[in-house]
């Protein structure tokens, strides 16, 4: 086992019976399609069979062969349409596939058939999962289509080689303001991405500095084109984050006014140039008027004006603009309690519904604040029937332990996707909005901030690979359960030992709750050190302009976001959710302090008071973090030495650090409230 390979561990299968049983099937690969993507599939399958089964498959392009695995799109051979009805394929979307066993007389084949070539590659990775999990391949019939059209990753890589909020080393794309040119690493990354169905990557930070602004010039476009070529062979489109004010920096203009003819012309020319290098360029990701980035507000224009200007330039080439909704005033005055950062995105964008061109997609973070351990779902979802939306998650754990702590986020993401917005009555879940179903969006899906870097194991904490894997699998099919995804990842990553599967599963699935227990309570968020966001600092942001408060005083804690006498944020939700959040009685415990300021003695639905809940969860969180270490130690000998030791170190660091969290939070609230712990535990 090698950490570098993540879940694509093609180690030898120890179950010889399984190998013997499938010997003939694995002994030949029949390829009926010559596309680059199918070539990637063939290569992957060939190498994997060789190292997993110890068989070197022969390669053929004859469908009449007796045995073998057939790689084809359904149009590649007339007799494929005999075996598979075209109706079956009509129901698939363009990236879908069917895997089916074909037996006729002594002929035994496994057909891996995509609707188009990318389906063949996805199906191949699916088959490899089955092989690695030693499933029987005799009578397969699998039909798969991705549920989301856009399945994307946003890198926050800077050209100096650093990664904004990166916790696994430096960039694999850039160093010293140049491209690294490390083709092998990028190719392996592309394999990991497409093995979980990712089909788009934006390759630079949303904060586009001076140097990265040049990515769209002849200075760097040849390099971007080389990256795009590597990704293309795995069905992945390349996107760039663009500097909204490029017309000034690159075009020599003195304005970036989106309604200015020269500015528009400048982008039209720029986009033409980009496509001359990269004919299938995906488009732009834009962070405008946010955290000191330039944007249309400077010119008294709105976000539709800004986004549409770029969209018009991209339209003839089929490109799209991801326009981020992370727009808020980061210089607000904390003494003015009528402002509320949580309200900002909705206030800015909702009134513009219907004004965006159809190749603009609004990119909305899952919550209204910023990837906290617990937040409500952004009220923008469902509120803009006439504007394409993608959901933005963060795979990197900026506020959830930075890949030093174990915090497996699939359960959190599932909660977001299953959240009912009630936008058109019951059942208007976020997953049905972002997959385009509810409002017939032209472009929609899910994107996320990447958690990889150039550490040998990609993610720093080896168990953080599960977040990468889980993200891809979940957005391919949001109906998969967290348990299914987790088990799959463990078996592919560590093997099929049932004790390992059971134990690591339970560690992963509990880890989000554990992290929440010893950090910010009941949805209030933050309480982290400012700037780097690692470790506890209860009042770190309390008196800053960034707009992230908890309002703890000697009487109570929480942010009053009610319509009645708070910031009015609850009013941004549809009625059912608005009513639920508005009242202290019906607001779910886990979000109580996000929506309400309550006395420390307020009794939660769980029966305990807020203050006692804070004490209990913080003591419990540390015990649970200790237990993670113990559980992992039990697996010694079952996990290879390097990964065992690496993970153990991180879990020990987490257990230690959880004490710091517990002690700071408990002491802080003990001093504020003057209320003793019912159980008289030691509070420092
Ligand atoms: C915050 C990060 C910041 C990003 C910003 C964003 O702290 O580094 O630039 O989000 O999403 O979470 O633009």
XYZ file of C-alpha atoms and ligand atoms in Angstrom:
697
model
C 0.000 0.000 0.000
C 1.146 3.475 -0.836
C -0.512 6.547 0.601
C 0.137 8.361 -2.663
C -2.328 6.139 -4.532
C -5.199 7.056 -2.197
C -8.205 4.890 -3.141
C -6.603 3.698 -6.362
C -4.525 1.057 -4.594
C -3.842 -1.596 -7.184
C -2.145 -3.974 -4.793
C -2.217 -7.667 -5.446
C -5.483 -9.393 -4.548
C -4.747 -11.948 -1.885
C -7.929 -13.906 -2.515
C -6.532 -16.292 -5.134
C -9.873 -18.027 -5.585
C -11.380 -14.784 -6.754
C -8.548 -14.264 -9.207
C -8.775 -17.793 -10.594
C -12.502 -17.537 -10.990
C -12.165 -14.354 -13.052
C -8.955 -15.312 -14.825
C -10.338 -15.565 -18.339
C -12.479 -12.467 -18.087
C -9.491 -10.436 -16.968
C -7.180 -11.880 -19.589
C -8.339 -9.700 -22.440
C -9.388 -6.080 -22.940
C -11.370 -5.406 -26.099
C -11.349 -1.735 -27.042
C -13.775 -0.524 -29.680
C -13.229 3.192 -29.379
C -10.144 5.221 -30.190
C -10.791 8.388 -28.226
C -8.244 9.805 -25.848
C -10.549 9.329 -22.886
C -11.143 5.668 -23.705
C -7.392 5.297 -24.074
C -7.066 6.539 -20.496
C -9.662 3.947 -19.468
C -7.783 1.176 -21.248
C -4.484 2.161 -19.668
C -6.018 2.307 -16.208
C -7.686 -1.059 -16.575
C -4.604 -2.680 -18.064
C -2.264 -1.496 -15.318
C -4.746 -2.272 -12.579
C -5.431 -5.819 -13.732
C -1.733 -6.433 -14.112
C -0.901 -5.408 -10.590
C -4.047 -6.575 -8.826
C -4.501 -9.943 -10.509
C -1.005 -10.591 -11.797
C -2.397 -11.105 -15.291
C -1.167 -9.189 -18.332
C -4.286 -8.773 -20.453
C -4.037 -9.001 -24.205
C -5.466 -6.091 -26.110
C -7.863 -6.618 -28.946
C -10.383 -4.710 -30.991
C -12.480 -7.720 -32.014
C -15.882 -7.967 -30.447
C -16.043 -11.606 -31.526
C -13.392 -12.632 -29.015
C -14.445 -15.341 -26.587
C -13.520 -13.651 -23.331
C -12.783 -10.209 -22.146
C -13.802 -6.824 -20.944
C -15.231 -4.656 -23.696
C -14.688 -0.908 -23.591
C -16.975 0.972 -25.961
C -19.570 3.636 -26.398
C -22.871 2.173 -27.463
C -22.506 3.571 -30.945
C -19.198 1.829 -31.575
C -20.508 -1.486 -32.808
C -23.876 -2.466 -34.265
C -24.154 -5.619 -32.224
C -23.854 -3.634 -28.998
C -27.226 -2.138 -29.756
C -28.536 -5.723 -29.965
C -27.285 -6.513 -26.484
C -28.357 -3.210 -25.006
C -31.535 -1.489 -25.996
C -31.168 2.067 -27.186
C -33.955 2.931 -24.779
C -31.686 2.089 -21.872
C -29.210 4.551 -23.247
C -31.743 7.226 -23.958
C -32.510 7.364 -20.269
C -28.879 7.986 -19.408
C -27.405 11.426 -19.546
C -24.310 12.100 -21.649
C -21.859 10.931 -18.996
C -23.781 7.806 -18.000
C -22.871 4.179 -18.547
C -23.998 0.580 -18.350
C -21.913 -2.323 -17.131
C -23.402 -5.647 -18.110
C -22.311 -9.255 -18.357
C -22.832 -10.848 -21.738
C -22.979 -14.629 -22.104
C -23.676 -16.445 -25.354
C -22.636 -20.067 -25.804
C -19.099 -20.184 -24.624
C -18.655 -16.451 -25.109
C -18.327 -14.526 -21.841
C -17.754 -10.837 -21.853
C -18.216 -7.899 -19.585
C -19.501 -4.899 -21.500
C -18.398 -1.523 -20.205
C -20.447 0.786 -22.347
C -20.669 4.540 -22.060
C -23.211 6.759 -23.659
C -20.173 8.782 -24.725
C -16.474 8.188 -24.170
C -16.360 9.696 -20.681
C -18.953 7.164 -19.566
C -16.491 4.431 -20.520
C -13.872 5.923 -18.233
C -16.299 6.342 -15.332
C -17.518 2.783 -15.834
C -13.959 1.521 -15.835
C -13.299 3.136 -12.485
C -16.537 1.612 -11.238
C -15.404 -1.822 -12.369
C -12.042 -1.316 -10.692
C -13.831 -0.569 -7.439
C -15.692 -3.848 -7.753
C -12.475 -5.716 -8.454
C -10.663 -4.135 -5.522
C -13.587 -5.067 -3.282
C -13.437 -8.614 -4.695
C -17.052 -8.596 -5.833
C -18.267 -11.324 -8.148
C -18.276 -10.091 -11.756
C -20.302 -12.922 -13.358
C -23.718 -11.372 -13.616
C -23.448 -7.658 -13.480
C -26.037 -5.206 -14.601
C -25.275 -1.685 -13.467
C -26.787 1.495 -14.828
C -25.338 4.815 -13.713
C -25.830 8.445 -14.622
C -24.437 11.339 -12.622
C -27.183 13.276 -10.861
C -25.393 16.600 -11.170
C -24.207 18.059 -14.428
C -21.417 20.246 -13.016
C -19.161 18.356 -10.595
C -16.291 20.586 -9.898
C -13.253 21.369 -7.778
C -11.876 24.862 -7.096
C -8.199 25.027 -6.317
C -7.158 27.977 -4.192
C -3.579 27.768 -5.474
C -1.379 30.808 -5.907
C 1.402 30.995 -8.457
C 4.041 31.485 -5.777
C 3.314 27.880 -4.862
C 1.291 28.557 -1.729
C -2.314 27.485 -1.355
C -4.830 29.735 0.365
C -6.277 27.629 3.171
C -4.174 24.702 1.970
C -3.240 22.128 4.607
C -1.329 19.528 2.654
C 1.800 21.194 1.405
C 2.258 23.469 -1.562
C 0.667 23.654 -4.957
C 1.029 20.814 -7.439
C 0.546 23.356 -10.247
C 2.863 26.244 -9.451
C 6.112 27.220 -7.799
C 8.081 30.469 -7.889
C 5.469 32.166 -10.038
C 5.738 29.542 -12.762
C 4.069 26.246 -13.548
C 5.807 23.274 -11.960
C 5.549 21.262 -15.164
C 5.109 18.131 -13.035
C 3.087 16.236 -15.600
C 3.103 12.936 -13.715
C 1.650 14.432 -10.578
C -1.048 16.255 -12.532
C -1.901 13.103 -14.409
C -2.258 11.177 -11.179
C -4.422 13.951 -9.839
C -6.599 13.755 -12.944
C -6.966 10.010 -12.345
C -8.089 10.601 -8.771
C -10.546 13.277 -9.867
C -12.151 11.334 -12.671
C -12.264 8.130 -10.619
C -14.840 9.916 -8.458
C -16.537 11.644 -11.356
C -15.213 15.221 -11.142
C -15.551 16.902 -14.535
C -14.263 20.440 -13.999
C -11.398 22.124 -12.178
C -10.573 25.789 -11.751
C -6.846 25.874 -11.284
C -6.121 29.104 -9.402
C -7.245 30.886 -6.272
C -10.451 32.926 -6.308
C -8.340 35.750 -4.912
C -6.545 36.571 -8.147
C -3.404 38.586 -7.478
C -1.367 40.510 -9.968
C 0.653 37.539 -11.150
C -2.323 35.210 -11.607
C -4.161 37.885 -13.550
C -1.615 37.033 -16.229
C -2.816 33.448 -16.509
C -5.082 34.639 -19.299
C -2.221 36.143 -21.304
C 0.180 34.645 -23.823
C 2.765 34.501 -21.037
C 0.978 31.626 -19.311
C -1.718 30.365 -21.660
C 0.598 27.749 -23.211
C 1.088 26.335 -19.691
C -2.623 26.427 -18.931
C -3.175 24.614 -22.226
C -0.770 21.862 -21.144
C -2.686 21.376 -17.908
C -5.956 21.348 -19.855
C -4.548 18.655 -22.133
C -3.734 16.397 -19.196
C -7.172 16.938 -17.684
C -8.951 16.539 -21.023
C -7.790 12.937 -21.324
C -9.764 12.290 -18.133
C -12.906 14.166 -19.118
C -12.105 17.198 -16.988
C -12.558 20.753 -18.207
C -10.178 23.466 -17.127
C -11.414 26.778 -15.729
C -9.570 29.837 -14.436
C -10.402 32.276 -11.686
C -10.358 35.662 -13.336
C -9.584 39.077 -11.967
C -12.687 41.164 -12.534
C -10.519 44.219 -13.201
C -8.370 42.583 -15.892
C -9.385 45.272 -18.367
C -7.339 47.660 -16.257
C -4.344 45.478 -15.489
C -4.111 43.754 -18.854
C -6.179 45.836 -21.251
C -4.595 49.170 -20.410
C -8.000 50.736 -19.770
C -8.725 52.972 -16.835
C -12.022 51.298 -16.034
C -13.681 47.934 -15.492
C -17.195 49.331 -15.884
C -19.184 46.393 -17.284
C -21.327 48.692 -19.423
C -18.355 50.397 -21.029
C -17.978 49.335 -24.665
C -14.184 49.202 -24.486
C -14.270 47.000 -21.421
C -16.698 44.626 -23.134
C -14.577 44.563 -26.279
C -11.473 43.895 -24.220
C -13.067 40.753 -22.724
C -14.358 39.572 -26.088
C -10.820 39.722 -27.488
C -9.355 38.137 -24.375
C -11.758 35.225 -24.457
C -11.061 34.648 -28.157
C -7.382 34.467 -27.361
C -7.938 31.970 -24.528
C -9.957 29.669 -26.777
C -7.253 29.806 -29.448
C -5.062 27.996 -26.904
C -7.726 25.863 -25.235
C -10.657 25.091 -27.534
C -12.685 23.444 -24.757
C -11.848 25.963 -22.040
C -14.544 25.811 -19.359
C -14.825 29.461 -18.365
C -14.237 31.692 -15.371
C -14.777 31.638 -11.633
C -15.171 35.183 -10.323
C -14.986 36.604 -6.834
C -16.060 40.206 -7.228
C -16.809 42.915 -4.682
C -15.825 40.551 -1.920
C -13.080 40.879 0.652
C -11.336 43.706 -1.180
C -11.597 42.203 -4.663
C -12.642 44.556 -7.443
C -16.129 44.335 -8.893
C -18.969 46.163 -10.583
C -19.970 48.073 -7.428
C -17.107 50.517 -8.039
C -18.956 51.674 -11.147
C -22.397 51.683 -9.551
C -23.332 48.589 -11.525
C -24.800 45.419 -10.133
C -23.596 41.842 -10.202
C -25.769 40.899 -13.151
C -24.069 43.624 -15.192
C -20.662 42.290 -14.200
C -21.386 38.627 -14.745
C -23.226 39.145 -18.010
C -20.351 41.077 -19.512
C -18.095 38.046 -19.057
C -20.833 35.628 -20.052
C -21.405 37.418 -23.353
C -17.758 37.055 -24.256
C -17.773 33.332 -23.351
C -21.110 32.481 -24.935
C -19.956 31.872 -28.535
C -17.491 29.271 -27.246
C -19.820 27.524 -24.824
C -17.978 28.816 -21.752
C -19.620 29.612 -18.441
C -19.120 32.077 -15.605
C -19.262 30.940 -12.013
C -20.137 34.132 -10.210
C -19.610 33.784 -6.477
C -22.227 35.030 -4.028
C -19.775 35.357 -1.145
C -20.376 39.094 -1.157
C -20.603 40.963 2.135
C -19.191 44.029 3.767
C -16.055 42.860 5.524
C -15.558 46.320 7.012
C -18.845 46.599 8.823
C -19.055 48.172 12.235
C -19.650 45.699 15.035
C -21.520 48.299 17.023
C -24.199 48.506 14.354
C -26.328 45.501 15.159
C -28.708 46.029 12.281
C -26.131 44.694 9.832
C -25.767 40.951 9.641
C -23.228 39.212 7.447
C -25.529 36.191 7.200
C -28.049 38.305 5.299
C -25.662 39.751 2.752
C -25.642 37.211 -0.085
C -29.414 36.984 -0.255
C -29.816 40.743 -0.051
C -27.391 41.262 -2.916
C -28.515 38.516 -5.261
C -32.154 37.664 -4.726
C -33.399 40.942 -6.270
C -31.438 40.111 -9.436
C -33.253 36.855 -10.144
C -33.813 36.453 -13.868
C -31.299 39.109 -14.868
C -28.374 36.762 -15.446
C -27.613 35.181 -18.824
C -28.013 31.429 -19.047
C -24.268 30.788 -19.084
C -23.891 32.478 -15.713
C -24.108 30.253 -12.649
C -24.299 31.757 -9.190
C -21.919 29.949 -6.871
C -23.312 29.828 -3.345
C -21.537 28.573 -0.231
C -23.540 25.937 1.638
C -24.194 28.277 4.553
C -24.685 32.024 4.879
C -21.416 32.564 6.764
C -18.319 30.618 5.882
C -17.891 26.832 6.133
C -18.371 26.671 9.902
C -18.730 23.358 11.702
C -22.476 24.027 11.835
C -24.513 26.570 9.912
C -28.007 26.657 8.534
C -28.334 26.203 4.775
C -28.047 29.368 2.704
C -31.510 30.812 2.060
C -30.490 31.623 -1.515
C -31.121 28.004 -2.476
C -34.561 27.798 -3.945
C -35.122 31.533 -3.871
C -34.023 32.245 -7.449
C -36.097 30.134 -9.839
C -34.773 31.991 -12.875
C -31.057 31.929 -12.138
C -28.671 28.979 -12.426
C -27.087 27.965 -9.155
C -24.218 25.766 -8.009
C -23.584 24.868 -4.416
C -20.073 25.448 -3.027
C -18.704 23.152 -0.327
C -15.248 23.280 1.211
C -13.419 19.962 1.198
C -10.407 21.528 2.861
C -11.130 21.849 6.553
C -10.420 25.532 7.086
C -12.660 25.827 10.138
C -12.881 22.159 10.979
C -9.385 21.263 12.075
C -7.333 21.953 8.953
C -6.602 18.315 8.193
C -4.799 17.974 11.486
C -8.048 17.001 13.177
C -10.214 14.252 11.800
C -13.454 15.768 10.592
C -15.223 13.753 7.932
C -17.665 16.076 6.246
C -19.839 13.752 4.157
C -22.572 13.611 6.836
C -22.608 17.412 7.001
C -22.859 17.712 3.199
C -25.631 15.176 3.090
C -27.580 17.260 5.575
C -27.238 20.260 3.287
C -28.283 18.356 0.170
C -31.294 16.815 1.894
C -32.429 20.101 3.442
C -35.940 20.996 2.405
C -36.180 24.642 1.367
C -39.970 24.421 0.849
C -39.393 26.689 -2.154
C -42.328 25.147 -4.005
C -43.891 23.288 -1.113
C -42.596 20.150 0.520
C -39.776 18.222 -1.141
C -37.892 21.178 -2.613
C -34.595 19.849 -1.321
C -31.291 21.535 -2.050
C -30.159 18.516 -4.069
C -33.170 18.883 -6.379
C -32.431 22.567 -6.821
C -28.753 22.274 -7.634
C -29.207 19.274 -9.901
C -31.380 21.520 -12.028
C -34.526 19.423 -11.645
C -36.724 21.848 -9.733
C -36.326 24.935 -11.884
C -34.902 23.452 -15.071
C -31.595 25.191 -14.733
C -29.417 25.226 -17.864
C -26.208 24.928 -15.889
C -26.063 23.704 -12.325
C -24.399 21.301 -9.939
C -21.896 21.329 -7.130
C -18.410 22.659 -6.633
C -15.969 22.634 -3.731
C -12.711 24.016 -2.485
C -10.034 21.375 -2.902
C -8.131 19.817 -0.005
C -5.026 18.588 -1.815
C -1.456 19.761 -2.030
C 1.941 18.359 -2.877
C 2.289 16.303 0.317
C 3.070 12.749 -0.706
C -0.368 11.601 0.489
C -2.118 14.611 -1.146
C -4.183 15.606 1.912
C -1.776 15.784 4.867
C -3.960 13.657 7.130
C -4.389 10.368 5.283
C -7.934 10.074 6.567
C -8.724 13.435 4.938
C -8.526 11.568 1.622
C -11.992 10.347 2.594
C -13.342 13.885 2.281
C -12.014 14.148 -1.269
C -13.378 10.747 -2.218
C -16.662 11.272 -0.394
C -17.218 14.638 -2.017
C -16.887 13.188 -5.506
C -19.038 10.147 -4.850
C -21.733 12.130 -3.073
C -22.131 14.736 -5.790
C -22.241 12.007 -8.427
C -25.185 10.611 -6.533
C -26.509 12.534 -3.510
C -28.783 9.613 -2.693
C -25.857 7.424 -1.656
C -25.733 7.110 2.107
C -22.764 8.352 4.109
C -22.316 4.764 5.325
C -22.088 3.361 1.788
C -19.569 5.946 0.665
C -17.505 5.492 3.796
C -17.338 1.727 3.572
C -16.378 1.911 -0.091
C -13.578 4.354 0.631
C -12.168 2.257 3.452
C -12.191 -0.970 1.470
C -10.493 0.670 -1.489
C -7.986 2.486 0.667
C -7.152 -0.053 3.364
C -8.498 -3.366 2.071
C -11.461 -5.558 2.925
C -10.655 -6.589 6.513
C -13.989 -6.323 8.298
C -12.522 -5.078 11.559
C -10.747 -2.251 9.764
C -13.913 -1.396 7.873
C -16.081 -1.340 10.992
C -13.658 0.572 13.129
C -12.569 3.223 10.616
C -16.205 3.685 9.555
C -17.286 4.469 13.032
C -14.339 6.825 13.548
C -15.106 8.732 10.368
C -18.849 8.891 10.820
C -18.593 10.239 14.366
C -15.782 12.672 13.715
C -17.848 15.701 12.698
C -19.912 15.469 15.886
C -16.756 15.028 17.941
C -15.181 18.097 16.412
C -18.339 20.091 17.009
C -18.483 18.914 20.615
C -15.196 20.475 21.648
C -15.421 23.614 19.481
C -18.049 26.347 18.970
C -21.390 25.211 20.422
C -24.966 25.143 19.117
C -24.371 26.720 15.719
C -22.807 29.924 16.976
C -19.629 29.309 14.952
C -16.222 31.005 14.859
C -14.370 31.248 18.204
C -11.201 30.533 16.230
C -7.957 32.412 16.062
C -8.227 35.205 13.539
C -6.464 35.059 10.163
C -5.321 31.439 10.167
C -8.490 30.034 11.771
C -6.820 27.183 13.664
C -7.382 26.667 17.365
C -9.634 28.329 19.938
C -10.016 32.036 20.530
C -13.479 32.723 21.861
C -13.401 36.467 21.371
C -11.051 36.397 18.408
C -13.567 37.891 16.034
C -15.943 39.314 18.616
C -14.887 42.926 18.367
C -13.591 42.912 14.788
C -15.194 44.318 11.682
C -15.573 40.939 9.977
C -19.107 40.503 11.214
C -18.887 37.176 12.993
C -20.156 37.501 16.546
C -21.513 35.405 19.384
C -22.608 38.267 21.684
C -21.771 36.352 24.864
C -22.140 38.460 28.008
C -22.881 37.676 31.631
C -26.530 36.904 30.901
C -26.413 34.744 27.832
C -25.124 34.074 24.348
C -26.208 33.916 20.719
C -27.109 36.089 17.772
C -30.682 37.256 17.581
C -31.507 36.824 13.910
C -35.271 36.813 14.305
C -37.696 39.016 12.446
C -39.362 39.987 15.655
C -36.540 41.870 17.312
C -33.313 40.642 15.728
C -31.500 41.136 12.429
C -34.406 39.719 10.443
C -32.337 37.013 8.793
C -34.986 34.348 9.436
C -37.199 36.262 7.016
C -35.033 35.113 4.126
C -36.373 31.551 4.396
C -39.588 30.129 3.028
C -42.409 30.019 5.540
C -41.912 26.551 7.052
C -38.249 27.180 7.791
C -38.791 30.789 8.738
C -41.369 29.804 11.350
C -39.219 27.006 12.661
C -36.137 29.185 13.099
C -38.020 32.251 14.324
C -39.253 30.644 17.501
C -36.932 29.558 20.312
C -39.318 26.683 20.946
C -39.056 25.157 17.489
C -35.528 26.150 16.475
C -33.392 22.970 16.413
C -30.939 22.805 19.325
C -27.908 22.493 17.098
C -28.666 25.875 15.489
C -30.119 27.640 18.496
C -27.335 30.171 19.007
C -27.154 30.953 15.321
C -30.702 32.291 15.495
C -31.289 33.311 19.088
C -29.722 35.063 22.004
C -30.712 33.065 25.089
C -29.822 33.049 28.789
C -27.297 30.434 29.900
C -30.065 28.819 31.908
C -32.269 28.323 28.850
C -33.284 24.690 28.643
C -32.606 22.917 25.368
C -34.923 20.293 23.899
C -32.422 17.763 25.140
C -33.405 18.823 28.691
C -30.122 20.398 29.759
C -29.377 24.098 30.045
C -27.237 25.884 27.489
C -24.375 26.315 29.943
C -24.521 22.684 31.024
C -24.626 21.632 27.393
C -21.463 23.624 26.751
C -19.671 21.954 29.672
C -20.953 18.469 28.823
C -20.103 18.515 25.148
C -16.656 19.926 25.764
C -15.766 17.260 28.293
C -17.288 14.613 26.093
C -15.551 15.884 22.968
C -12.142 15.401 24.564
C -13.044 11.891 25.709
C -14.194 11.092 22.208
C -10.994 12.483 20.706
C -9.030 10.252 23.097
C -11.152 7.326 22.014
C -10.253 7.969 18.370
C -6.617 7.428 19.314
C -7.480 4.221 21.187
C -9.631 2.881 18.362
C -6.899 3.532 15.860
C -4.262 1.844 18.029
C -6.370 -1.321 17.965
C -5.687 -1.536 14.242
C -1.925 -1.777 14.625
C -0.630 -4.526 12.378
C -3.653 -4.306 10.114
C -2.575 -1.047 8.493
C 0.796 -0.539 6.865
C 3.436 1.058 9.021
C 3.617 4.461 7.289
C -0.068 5.182 7.244
C -0.612 3.735 10.690
C 2.037 5.996 12.191
C 1.097 9.106 10.223
C -2.539 8.868 11.200
C -1.714 8.062 14.817
C 0.375 11.231 15.056
C -2.439 13.362 13.770
C -5.020 11.767 16.056
C -2.734 12.357 19.034
C -2.280 15.975 18.043
C -6.055 16.279 17.782
C -6.610 14.766 21.229
C -4.082 17.164 22.717
C -5.495 20.166 20.930
C -9.072 19.270 21.870
C -8.068 19.916 25.505
C -7.047 23.432 24.625
C -10.438 23.961 23.028
C -12.283 22.444 25.977
C -10.423 24.469 28.557
C -10.672 27.806 26.795
C -14.347 27.460 26.011
C -15.386 26.071 29.378
C -13.375 28.617 31.340
C -14.644 31.464 29.250
C -18.268 30.543 29.841
C -17.737 29.712 33.480
C -16.324 33.176 34.028
C -18.985 34.920 31.956
C -21.895 33.099 33.527
C -20.618 32.347 37.029
C -22.559 29.104 36.845
C -20.987 25.905 38.143
C -20.801 22.651 36.269
C -23.497 20.343 37.689
C -20.989 17.519 37.702
C -18.278 19.568 39.379
C -15.637 18.697 36.847
C -12.498 20.743 36.876
C -12.755 23.872 34.794
C -9.473 25.701 34.416
C -12.918 32.239 3.394
C -11.432 32.130 3.448
C -10.746 33.064 2.500
C -11.350 32.943 1.126
C -12.831 33.220 1.210
C -13.552 32.972 -0.105
O -11.015 32.359 4.772
O -9.386 32.733 2.498
O -10.748 33.794 0.236
O -13.419 32.337 2.121
O -14.270 31.999 -0.184
O -13.396 31.042 3.880
O -13.437 33.759 -1.025
